[in-house]
Coordinates of C-alpha atoms in Angstrom, one line a residue:
Chain A
M17 CA 81.4 60.2 112.2
L18 CA 82.6 63.4 112.9
K19 CA 85.8 64.8 114.4
I20 CA 88.0 67.8 114.9
P21 CA 89.7 69.2 111.6
K22 CA 93.5 68.7 111.8
H23 CA 94.5 70.6 109.3
Q24 CA 92.9 74.2 110.7
V25 CA 95.6 76.9 111.0
A26 CA 93.3 80.1 111.6
G27 CA 89.7 80.5 113.5
H28 CA 88.1 79.4 116.2
K29 CA 89.2 75.7 117.0
A30 CA 87.4 72.6 118.1
S31 CA 89.9 71.1 120.3
D32 CA 89.6 71.0 124.3
G33 CA 86.0 71.1 124.3
L34 CA 85.6 74.8 122.6
L35 CA 83.3 75.7 120.2
G36 CA 84.5 75.2 116.8
P37 CA 84.3 73.5 113.4
L38 CA 83.9 69.9 112.3
I39 CA 84.5 67.4 109.8
D40 CA 83.7 64.3 108.2
D41 CA 84.6 61.6 106.1
S42 CA 83.0 62.8 102.7
G43 CA 85.1 65.6 102.7
R44 CA 82.8 68.4 104.2
F45 CA 83.6 70.8 106.8
Y46 CA 80.8 71.8 109.3
K47 CA 81.2 75.5 110.8
P48 CA 79.4 76.2 113.5
L49 CA 77.4 79.7 113.2
Q50 CA 78.7 82.2 115.4
S51 CA 75.9 83.7 118.3
D52 CA 76.1 87.3 116.9
E53 CA 75.3 88.1 113.5
R54 CA 78.6 87.0 111.9
G55 CA 77.2 83.5 111.7
S56 CA 74.1 84.8 109.8
K57 CA 75.9 87.1 107.5
E58 CA 78.3 84.2 106.6
V59 CA 75.2 81.9 105.7
A60 CA 73.4 84.9 103.5
F61 CA 77.0 85.8 101.6
Y62 CA 77.2 82.0 100.8
T63 CA 73.2 81.7 100.0
S64 CA 73.4 85.1 97.5
F65 CA 76.8 83.8 96.0
S66 CA 75.7 80.6 95.2
S67 CA 72.6 81.6 93.1
N68 CA 74.2 84.9 91.9
A69 CA 74.4 84.7 87.9
M70 CA 76.3 87.5 88.0
V71 CA 79.3 85.4 89.3
P72 CA 81.3 83.9 86.2
E73 CA 81.5 79.9 86.6
H74 CA 85.3 80.1 85.9
I75 CA 85.6 82.3 89.5
R76 CA 83.4 79.4 91.4
K77 CA 86.2 76.9 91.9
F78 CA 88.1 80.0 94.6
F79 CA 85.2 79.5 96.4
P80 CA 84.4 75.9 98.7
I81 CA 81.1 74.8 97.5
F82 CA 78.2 75.6 99.7
Y83 CA 75.8 72.6 101.1
G84 CA 73.4 74.4 102.8
T85 CA 72.8 74.9 106.8
Q86 CA 72.6 71.8 109.2
L87 CA 71.9 71.5 113.1
L88 CA 74.1 69.7 114.8
E89 CA 75.5 68.8 118.3
A90 CA 78.1 71.7 119.1
S91 CA 81.3 70.6 119.4
D92 CA 81.8 72.0 122.8
G93 CA 78.4 69.7 124.4
S94 CA 76.0 73.0 124.2
G95 CA 73.5 71.0 122.5
L96 CA 72.4 71.2 119.1
C97 CA 73.7 74.1 116.9
P98 CA 73.2 74.9 113.3
H99 CA 76.4 75.0 111.4
I100 CA 77.2 76.3 108.1
V101 CA 78.1 73.1 105.8
L102 CA 80.8 73.5 103.2
Q103 CA 83.5 71.7 101.0
D104 CA 86.7 70.2 103.6
V105 CA 89.6 71.8 101.1
V106 CA 92.0 69.9 102.5
S107 CA 90.2 66.6 102.8
N108 CA 92.1 64.8 100.0
L109 CA 95.7 66.2 101.6
L110 CA 97.8 63.8 104.0
H111 CA 100.2 66.4 104.3
P112 CA 98.7 69.8 103.3
S113 CA 101.2 73.2 104.2
I114 CA 98.5 75.7 104.5
M115 CA 98.7 79.7 104.5
D116 CA 95.9 81.8 105.5
V117 CA 96.3 85.3 104.2
K118 CA 93.8 88.1 104.9
I119 CA 93.8 90.3 102.4
G120 CA 93.6 94.2 102.5
S121 CA 95.3 97.1 104.5
R122 CA 91.7 97.9 106.0
T123 CA 90.0 94.9 107.5
W124 CA 86.9 96.8 108.6
Y125 CA 84.2 97.6 107.0
P126 CA 82.7 101.3 106.9
Q127 CA 79.4 100.6 108.2
A128 CA 80.6 98.9 111.3
P129 CA 80.4 100.3 115.1
E130 CA 83.0 102.6 115.6
D131 CA 84.2 100.0 118.4
Y132 CA 84.7 97.7 115.9
I133 CA 86.3 100.3 113.6
H134 CA 88.9 101.3 116.3
K135 CA 89.8 97.8 117.2
C136 CA 90.8 96.7 113.8
L137 CA 92.4 99.8 112.6
K138 CA 94.8 99.1 115.6
K139 CA 95.6 95.3 114.5
D140 CA 96.0 96.4 111.0
R141 CA 98.3 99.3 111.9
E142 CA 100.2 96.7 114.3
T143 CA 99.9 93.7 111.8
S144 CA 101.6 94.0 108.1
S145 CA 98.1 94.8 107.0
L146 CA 98.9 98.3 106.5
S147 CA 102.0 98.1 105.1
L148 CA 101.4 95.1 103.1
G149 CA 98.1 95.2 102.4
F150 CA 97.5 91.9 103.9
R151 CA 98.8 89.9 106.9
I152 CA 99.2 86.1 107.8
S153 CA 96.9 84.9 110.0
G154 CA 97.3 80.9 109.9
L155 CA 100.2 78.9 108.9
Q156 CA 101.6 75.3 108.8
L157 CA 104.2 73.9 107.2
Y158 CA 104.8 70.3 106.5
G159 CA 108.8 69.2 106.9
S160 CA 109.2 65.6 106.2
E161 CA 108.0 62.4 108.0
E162 CA 110.7 63.0 111.1
S163 CA 109.5 66.5 111.6
G164 CA 106.1 66.5 111.2
F165 CA 104.1 70.0 110.9
W166 CA 105.1 73.1 112.2
R167 CA 102.3 75.6 113.3
P168 CA 103.2 78.8 114.9
G169 CA 101.2 80.7 117.2
K170 CA 98.7 82.7 116.3
K171 CA 100.3 85.8 117.8
V172 CA 103.4 85.2 116.6
V173 CA 101.9 84.3 112.7
Q174 CA 99.3 87.5 112.9
N175 CA 102.2 90.1 114.3
L176 CA 105.2 89.2 111.5
N177 CA 106.5 92.7 110.0
A178 CA 106.9 92.7 106.1
D179 CA 110.1 91.6 105.9
E180 CA 109.2 88.1 108.3
V181 CA 106.4 87.4 105.9
R182 CA 109.0 87.8 102.8
V183 CA 110.6 85.0 104.7
V184 CA 107.6 82.9 105.5
L185 CA 106.3 83.4 101.8
R186 CA 109.9 81.7 100.9
K187 CA 109.5 79.1 103.9
F188 CA 106.2 77.7 102.4
V189 CA 107.7 76.6 99.3
S190 CA 110.8 75.2 100.7
S191 CA 112.1 72.0 101.5
Y192 CA 113.0 71.6 105.2
S193 CA 113.2 68.2 106.8
S194 CA 114.9 69.0 110.4
A195 CA 112.6 69.9 113.4
D196 CA 114.3 73.7 113.6
P197 CA 111.8 75.9 111.9
N198 CA 114.5 78.6 112.1
F199 CA 115.8 77.1 108.7
V200 CA 116.9 78.9 105.5
P201 CA 114.5 79.0 102.9
D202 CA 115.8 77.1 99.5
C203 CA 112.7 78.2 97.7
A204 CA 112.7 74.2 96.1
F205 CA 109.2 74.0 95.2
A206 CA 108.9 77.7 94.5
S207 CA 108.7 76.8 90.5
S208 CA 105.9 74.1 91.1
V209 CA 103.6 75.7 93.8
Y210 CA 104.0 79.2 93.3
G211 CA 104.9 78.9 89.3
G212 CA 103.8 76.9 86.3
S213 CA 100.5 77.7 83.9
T214 CA 98.0 75.9 87.2
G215 CA 100.0 77.3 89.9
I216 CA 99.1 79.9 92.8
L217 CA 100.3 82.8 90.7
A218 CA 98.2 81.9 87.9
Q219 CA 95.1 81.1 90.0
L220 CA 95.7 84.7 92.0
L221 CA 96.3 86.6 88.5
E222 CA 92.9 85.3 87.4
L223 CA 91.3 86.1 90.7
K224 CA 93.1 89.4 90.2
S225 CA 91.3 90.1 86.6
W226 CA 87.6 89.3 88.3
F227 CA 88.4 91.7 91.3
E228 CA 89.4 94.8 88.8
D229 CA 85.7 94.3 87.4
Q230 CA 83.5 92.6 89.7
T231 CA 81.5 95.2 91.5
I232 CA 78.7 92.8 93.7
Y233 CA 80.7 92.0 97.0
H234 CA 83.3 93.9 99.1
F235 CA 85.3 91.1 100.9
N236 CA 85.9 92.9 103.8
S237 CA 88.2 90.8 106.3
C238 CA 88.7 87.7 103.6
S239 CA 91.3 85.0 103.7
V240 CA 92.9 83.8 100.9
L241 CA 93.5 80.3 101.8
I242 CA 96.5 78.9 100.0
V243 CA 97.2 75.0 100.2
Y244 CA 99.4 72.3 98.5
E245 CA 100.1 68.8 99.3
K246 CA 103.6 69.0 100.6
G247 CA 103.9 65.2 101.2
S248 CA 103.4 64.2 97.6
M249 CA 105.8 67.4 96.6
L250 CA 108.7 65.2 98.2
K251 CA 108.1 62.4 95.7
R252 CA 106.5 64.1 92.6
P253 CA 106.6 67.6 91.0
S254 CA 102.7 68.0 91.0
S255 CA 101.8 69.9 94.0
G256 CA 98.0 70.1 93.2
A257 CA 98.2 74.1 94.8
V258 CA 95.0 75.8 95.3
V259 CA 93.6 79.1 95.9
K260 CA 90.3 79.3 98.6
L261 CA 88.7 82.3 99.6
V262 CA 87.2 81.6 103.1
D263 CA 85.3 83.8 105.8
F264 CA 82.6 85.7 104.6
A265 CA 81.3 87.2 107.5
H266 CA 81.7 90.9 106.9
V267 CA 81.1 90.8 103.1
T268 CA 79.0 93.9 102.2
E269 CA 77.2 95.3 99.2
A270 CA 79.4 96.7 96.4
N271 CA 77.3 99.3 95.5
G272 CA 78.2 99.4 92.0
V273 CA 82.3 99.9 92.9
I274 CA 84.8 97.5 92.7
D275 CA 86.7 96.4 96.1
H276 CA 89.6 98.5 95.6
N277 CA 90.7 97.2 99.3
F278 CA 91.2 93.2 98.8
L279 CA 92.4 94.3 94.8
G280 CA 95.5 96.5 96.0
G281 CA 96.5 94.1 98.8
L282 CA 95.7 90.9 96.3
C283 CA 98.4 93.2 93.9
S284 CA 100.8 93.2 96.8
L285 CA 100.7 89.3 97.2
I286 CA 101.0 88.8 93.6
K287 CA 104.1 90.7 93.2
M288 CA 105.7 89.1 96.3
I289 CA 105.0 85.6 95.1
S290 CA 106.1 87.1 91.5
E291 CA 109.6 88.2 92.9
I292 CA 110.0 84.8 94.5
L293 CA 109.8 83.1 91.5
T294 CA 111.7 85.6 89.6
S295 CA 114.6 85.3 92.5
P296 CA 114.0 82.3 94.3
D297 CA 117.9 82.3 95.3
E298 CA 117.9 86.0 97.3
C299 CA 116.9 84.7 100.7
R300 CA 120.1 82.3 100.3
T301 CA 122.4 84.6 98.3
K302 CA 121.7 88.1 99.8
N303 CA 121.4 87.1 103.6
G304 CA 123.8 83.4 103.7
L305 CA 123.8 81.2 106.2
Q306 CA 125.7 83.2 108.9
D307 CA 123.1 85.6 109.4
S308 CA 120.0 83.2 109.2
D309 CA 119.2 84.5 112.8
K310 CA 118.0 88.1 111.4
N311 CA 116.9 87.6 108.0
C312 CA 115.6 84.2 107.9
I313 CA 113.2 84.4 111.4
Y314 CA 112.1 81.7 113.7
I315 CA 108.3 82.2 114.0
G316 CA 107.0 80.1 117.0
D317 CA 107.0 76.7 117.7
S318 CA 105.4 73.4 116.2
K319 CA 102.9 72.8 119.3
G320 CA 100.5 75.0 118.0
E321 CA 98.9 77.7 119.9
Chain B
M3 CA 106.2 138.4 84.9
L4 CA 105.1 136.4 87.3
K5 CA 101.3 136.1 87.5
I6 CA 98.7 134.2 89.6
P7 CA 97.7 130.8 87.6
K8 CA 93.7 131.2 86.5
H9 CA 93.3 127.3 85.7
Q10 CA 94.0 126.1 89.8
V11 CA 91.7 123.8 91.1
A12 CA 93.2 122.7 94.3
G13 CA 95.2 123.9 96.7
H14 CA 96.5 126.7 97.9
K15 CA 95.7 130.1 96.3
A16 CA 97.7 133.2 95.8
S17 CA 94.4 135.2 95.2
D18 CA 93.6 137.9 97.6
G19 CA 97.2 138.8 98.6
L20 CA 97.4 135.1 100.1
L21 CA 100.9 132.8 99.9
G22 CA 100.0 130.7 96.6
P23 CA 101.7 129.6 93.2
L24 CA 102.7 131.6 90.3
I25 CA 103.4 131.2 87.0
D26 CA 105.1 132.8 83.7
D27 CA 104.7 133.3 80.3
S28 CA 107.3 130.4 79.4
G29 CA 105.0 127.7 80.9
R30 CA 106.7 127.2 84.5
F31 CA 104.6 126.8 87.5
Y32 CA 106.2 128.3 90.8
K33 CA 105.0 126.4 94.0
P34 CA 105.9 128.1 97.2
L35 CA 107.3 125.9 99.7
Q36 CA 105.4 125.5 102.7
S37 CA 106.5 126.9 105.9
D38 CA 106.0 123.0 107.3
E39 CA 108.2 120.2 106.5
R40 CA 105.6 119.1 103.3
G41 CA 107.8 121.6 101.1
S42 CA 110.8 120.4 101.8
K43 CA 109.3 116.8 101.6
E44 CA 107.8 117.7 97.9
V45 CA 111.4 119.3 96.7
A46 CA 113.0 115.9 98.3
F47 CA 111.0 114.1 96.0
Y48 CA 111.1 115.8 92.7
T49 CA 115.0 115.5 93.7
S50 CA 114.9 111.8 94.2
F51 CA 112.1 111.1 91.1
S52 CA 114.2 113.2 88.1
S53 CA 117.3 111.6 89.1
N54 CA 115.9 107.9 89.8
A55 CA 117.1 105.3 86.6
M56 CA 114.5 103.0 88.3
V57 CA 111.8 105.2 86.6
P58 CA 111.3 104.1 83.3
E59 CA 111.1 106.5 80.8
H60 CA 107.8 106.2 79.7
I61 CA 106.1 106.9 83.1
R62 CA 107.9 110.2 83.3
K63 CA 105.5 112.4 81.2
F64 CA 102.9 111.4 83.9
F65 CA 105.0 113.9 86.4
P66 CA 105.6 117.6 85.9
I67 CA 109.2 118.4 84.6
F68 CA 111.0 119.8 87.8
Y69 CA 113.3 122.5 86.9
G70 CA 114.7 123.0 90.9
T71 CA 113.6 125.6 93.0
Q72 CA 114.3 128.9 93.5
L73 CA 113.8 132.5 95.8
L74 CA 111.1 134.7 94.7
E75 CA 108.8 137.7 96.4
A76 CA 106.0 135.7 97.8
S77 CA 102.5 136.3 96.3
D78 CA 101.3 137.4 99.8
G79 CA 104.1 140.0 99.7
S80 CA 105.9 138.4 102.6
G81 CA 109.1 138.7 101.1
L82 CA 111.6 136.3 99.2
C83 CA 110.6 132.7 99.6
P84 CA 111.9 129.7 97.8
H85 CA 109.3 128.4 95.4
I86 CA 109.2 124.8 93.6
V87 CA 109.5 125.4 90.2
L88 CA 107.5 123.0 88.0
Q89 CA 105.8 122.4 84.3
D90 CA 102.6 124.6 84.1
V91 CA 100.6 121.4 82.9
V92 CA 97.9 123.9 81.5
S93 CA 100.2 126.4 80.0
N94 CA 99.3 125.7 76.6
L95 CA 95.6 125.1 77.0
L96 CA 93.2 128.5 76.6
H97 CA 90.0 126.4 78.0
P98 CA 90.8 123.8 79.8
S99 CA 88.6 121.0 81.7
I100 CA 90.5 120.0 84.4
M101 CA 89.7 117.6 86.9
D102 CA 92.1 117.1 90.7
V103 CA 91.4 113.4 91.7
K104 CA 93.2 112.5 95.3
I105 CA 93.3 108.9 94.7
G106 CA 93.9 106.2 97.7
S107 CA 91.0 105.4 100.2
R108 CA 93.5 105.9 103.0
T109 CA 95.2 109.5 102.5
W110 CA 97.4 109.6 105.6
Y111 CA 101.1 107.9 105.9
P112 CA 101.9 105.0 108.2
Q113 CA 104.6 107.4 110.3
A114 CA 102.1 110.6 110.7
P115 CA 101.5 111.9 113.8
E116 CA 98.3 110.5 115.6
D117 CA 96.6 113.6 115.1
Y118 CA 97.2 114.1 111.9
I119 CA 96.2 110.4 111.3
H120 CA 92.8 110.6 112.9
K121 CA 92.0 114.3 111.0
C122 CA 93.2 112.2 107.7
L123 CA 90.9 109.5 108.7
K124 CA 87.8 111.1 109.5
K125 CA 88.1 113.2 106.2
D126 CA 88.1 109.9 104.4
R127 CA 85.1 108.7 105.9
E128 CA 83.2 111.5 105.3
T129 CA 84.2 112.0 101.7
S130 CA 83.9 109.3 98.7
S131 CA 88.0 108.0 99.6
L132 CA 86.5 105.5 101.5
S133 CA 84.2 103.8 99.5
L134 CA 85.4 104.9 95.6
G135 CA 89.0 104.7 96.9
F136 CA 89.7 108.4 95.7
R137 CA 87.9 111.4 95.7
I138 CA 87.5 114.3 93.6
S139 CA 89.5 117.4 95.3
G140 CA 89.2 119.9 92.5
L141 CA 87.2 120.6 89.7
Q142 CA 87.1 123.2 86.6
L143 CA 84.3 122.7 83.8
Y144 CA 84.4 124.8 80.6
G145 CA 80.8 125.4 79.3
S146 CA 81.1 127.8 76.3
E147 CA 82.1 131.5 75.2
E148 CA 79.0 132.5 76.6
S149 CA 78.7 130.4 79.9
G150 CA 82.9 130.7 80.7
F151 CA 83.8 128.2 83.3
W152 CA 82.1 126.7 86.2
R153 CA 84.2 125.9 89.1
P154 CA 82.0 124.6 92.1
G155 CA 83.1 125.5 95.7
K156 CA 86.3 123.2 97.6
K157 CA 84.0 121.5 99.9
V158 CA 80.8 121.1 97.8
V159 CA 83.5 119.2 95.6
Q160 CA 85.0 117.4 98.4
N161 CA 82.4 116.0 100.0
L162 CA 80.1 114.7 96.8
N163 CA 79.2 110.9 97.5
A164 CA 80.2 108.0 95.4
D165 CA 76.8 108.8 93.1
E166 CA 77.6 112.3 92.7
V167 CA 81.1 111.6 91.9
R168 CA 80.1 109.5 89.1
V169 CA 77.6 112.1 87.6
V170 CA 80.7 114.4 88.0
L171 CA 82.9 112.1 85.9
R172 CA 80.5 112.3 82.8
K173 CA 79.7 115.7 83.0
F174 CA 83.7 116.3 82.8
V175 CA 82.9 114.8 79.7
S176 CA 79.8 116.5 78.4
S177 CA 78.7 119.0 76.1
Y178 CA 76.7 121.9 77.6
S179 CA 76.7 125.8 76.9
S180 CA 74.5 127.0 79.8
A181 CA 75.2 128.8 82.3
D182 CA 73.3 126.2 84.7
P183 CA 75.8 123.3 85.6
N184 CA 72.6 121.4 86.9
F185 CA 72.8 119.7 83.4
V186 CA 71.9 116.3 82.4
P187 CA 75.4 114.6 81.2
D188 CA 75.2 113.5 77.5
C189 CA 78.8 111.9 77.7
A190 CA 79.1 113.7 74.3
F191 CA 83.3 113.8 74.3
A192 CA 83.7 110.5 76.0
S193 CA 85.1 109.1 73.2
S194 CA 87.6 111.5 72.3
V195 CA 88.8 112.3 76.0
Y196 CA 88.5 109.1 78.0
G197 CA 88.4 106.4 75.2
G198 CA 91.2 106.0 72.6
S199 CA 94.5 104.5 72.0
T200 CA 96.4 108.0 73.4
G201 CA 93.3 108.4 75.8
I202 CA 92.9 109.2 79.6
L203 CA 92.0 105.7 79.7
A204 CA 94.6 104.4 78.1
Q205 CA 97.1 106.5 80.2
L206 CA 95.6 105.4 83.6
L207 CA 96.1 102.0 82.5
E208 CA 100.0 102.6 81.6
L209 CA 100.2 103.8 84.8
K210 CA 98.1 100.9 86.5
S211 CA 100.9 98.7 85.1
W212 CA 103.7 100.6 87.1
F213 CA 101.8 100.8 89.9
E214 CA 101.6 97.1 89.9
D215 CA 105.3 97.0 89.7
Q216 CA 106.9 99.8 91.6
T217 CA 108.3 99.0 94.4
I218 CA 110.0 102.7 95.0
Y219 CA 107.6 104.9 96.4
H220 CA 103.9 105.0 98.0
F221 CA 102.4 108.2 96.8
N222 CA 99.9 108.8 99.6
S223 CA 97.7 111.6 99.5
C224 CA 98.9 112.7 95.4
S225 CA 96.4 113.4 92.9
V226 CA 95.8 112.3 89.6
L227 CA 95.0 115.6 87.5
I228 CA 93.0 114.8 84.4
V229 CA 93.4 118.1 81.8
Y230 CA 91.9 118.4 78.3
E231 CA 91.2 121.8 75.8
K232 CA 87.4 121.9 76.0
G233 CA 87.6 124.4 73.8
S234 CA 88.7 122.8 71.0
M235 CA 86.8 119.7 71.8
L236 CA 83.8 122.0 70.3
K237 CA 85.6 122.4 67.1
R238 CA 87.4 119.8 66.2
P239 CA 87.8 116.2 67.8
S240 CA 91.2 116.4 69.3
S241 CA 91.3 116.8 73.2
G242 CA 94.7 116.5 74.3
A243 CA 94.1 115.2 77.3
V244 CA 96.5 114.5 79.5
V245 CA 96.9 112.5 83.1
K246 CA 99.5 114.2 85.3
L247 CA 100.3 113.3 89.2
V248 CA 100.5 116.6 91.0
D249 CA 101.1 116.7 95.0
F250 CA 103.7 114.6 96.7
A251 CA 104.4 116.1 100.2
H252 CA 103.8 113.2 101.8
V253 CA 105.2 110.5 99.7
T254 CA 107.2 108.1 101.7
E255 CA 109.7 105.2 100.7
A256 CA 108.1 101.9 99.6
N257 CA 110.8 99.2 101.1
G258 CA 109.7 96.7 98.7
V259 CA 106.2 96.6 98.7
I260 CA 103.9 98.3 96.1
D261 CA 101.7 101.3 96.9
H262 CA 98.4 98.9 97.3
N263 CA 96.8 101.7 98.6
F264 CA 97.4 103.6 95.3
L265 CA 97.1 100.8 93.1
G266 CA 93.5 100.2 94.7
G267 CA 91.8 103.6 94.0
L268 CA 93.4 103.7 90.6
C269 CA 92.0 101.0 89.7
S270 CA 88.3 102.2 90.8
L271 CA 88.8 105.5 88.8
I272 CA 89.7 103.0 85.7
K273 CA 86.7 100.7 86.5
M274 CA 84.2 103.5 86.5
I275 CA 85.5 105.7 83.5
S276 CA 85.5 102.3 81.5
E277 CA 82.2 101.8 82.3
I278 CA 81.1 105.6 81.2
L279 CA 82.9 104.6 77.7
T280 CA 80.8 101.1 77.4
S281 CA 77.5 102.8 78.4
P282 CA 77.9 106.8 77.8
D283 CA 74.0 107.0 77.6
E284 CA 73.1 105.7 81.1
C285 CA 72.5 108.9 82.9
R286 CA 70.4 110.2 80.2
T287 CA 68.3 106.9 79.4
K288 CA 68.2 106.0 82.9
N289 CA 67.7 108.7 85.0
G290 CA 65.6 110.6 82.0
L291 CA 65.4 114.4 82.3
Q292 CA 62.5 114.5 84.5
D293 CA 64.5 113.3 87.8
S294 CA 67.9 115.5 86.7
D295 CA 67.7 117.2 89.9
K296 CA 67.6 114.1 91.9
N297 CA 70.2 112.4 89.9
C298 CA 72.2 114.9 88.0
I299 CA 73.5 116.9 90.6
Y300 CA 74.2 120.8 91.1
I301 CA 77.3 121.2 92.4
G302 CA 78.1 124.4 93.6
D303 CA 78.3 127.9 91.7
S304 CA 80.5 129.2 89.0
K305 CA 82.3 132.0 91.2
G306 CA 84.8 129.2 92.9
E307 CA 85.1 129.2 96.3

């Protein structure tokens, strides 16, 4: 029984009869191959990666498990279509908060066609990519049973400026139960989600060490997906927070050079998350409630795109 | 008594009656302020940096000492002109080998005018900046008393591709005494120049730690100058190798974000230098003498530009 994923925050969606990914009950995620070469390039990456002996075992946990490809009835009813079969990284979570962070101040790859380069460069300059070295490209926050999920529109999320991204990184680990996403972040879950020996920061640092050394792939336009079970956080202090790399349609060969573009952006994200851990109260104490409209921004409605 | 510096490898030069920097016998370097805003921006940086209490003491050694500005007779005879007075970082060296490495896959700053951005972007794509995260923008190798210095032309150096840069990083720490710069690098001085607790690699790693944390400046289009006394190397194993950051005409405020562009490029340079230390024989054993023409490239003549 294939169905439309509930917790997809970025990328093409299968809702409204469009072509998009599907999931099943056994924890698998079926991503339709895009008709241009992106689909086949992503399959090529997963195939290469899953058999590459130079990838250390401890790094594989940062990638969705790859189960091959499969012909499936497409979600848009257009008939049989090849799908990449992957691990559904949120399958065991009931109330996940999810952030899709596209890493790199440059999202284009050097060999790309000129018009593609210009389109990407324009977007990198308009979003926080150029200034921060990354941009948030999808977001879902779980509030409470009453407020449910808050998933701001795609354009709103992508066009957050540097200061707004900073606030979102705080909101991501804050308690909030009202239906108003324009709340002042309290960073109540910062230490249990971002911190600790198995938290997000530790995972990002492990990934960073690999990126300082690996000269196999350049992860152009890839995202770091940050996921945790917000529902359980409200009851017990174990977040099960995980980092996964996703979206490999533009991965290129490294030719013996590290992926300095990804590494730089990753270090910038690491620095911002570190700052939240060292001063979790900054947003509350510095800005206060009185000017929360300015500093603790409202970034869309809960109806999705 | 002001004179034209002998060992300048990049930037505007005072030879042939042009406007360029001068040095004196007390170890000072006089850099004329460029007539556009670049000169005043560089003065502004040095002024800010030298009084900024947030810069750790151990990081200051990576910057030339700043002695203020001074009106001097310009080297092109155009009359009195303001000069930035700096430490001459090669004043105590007789036979320095010098490499000017412009760091960052992007050499433009986000606030720059469009035509400047396009000019820089074009150059970043044509040179190794985009692929490696840095490009060599000046080079001087000392061979021996017979062969003297070899300083390839500016265009030749800047247009080295990734593989050629790799070879130059090896040649920089190799012995060679013939007048032919198309020699096979033996990396004879790799461990004493790049390696060791005070060598180039250790210094670059110290700089890297700071860049992972500092959110004061973005060092757009800056260079890392790598210098050592090649003459003394031929007699005793102490290189006095130093790393200095130079060229601050395009430094901008960090706005609380790390300089991910500089950091990424720096990590790429660090990785390449590490590889030379772990496999100093690679160029010789892999390529051999027989195909040195292909792999161990000739990059210009010893007559300079």
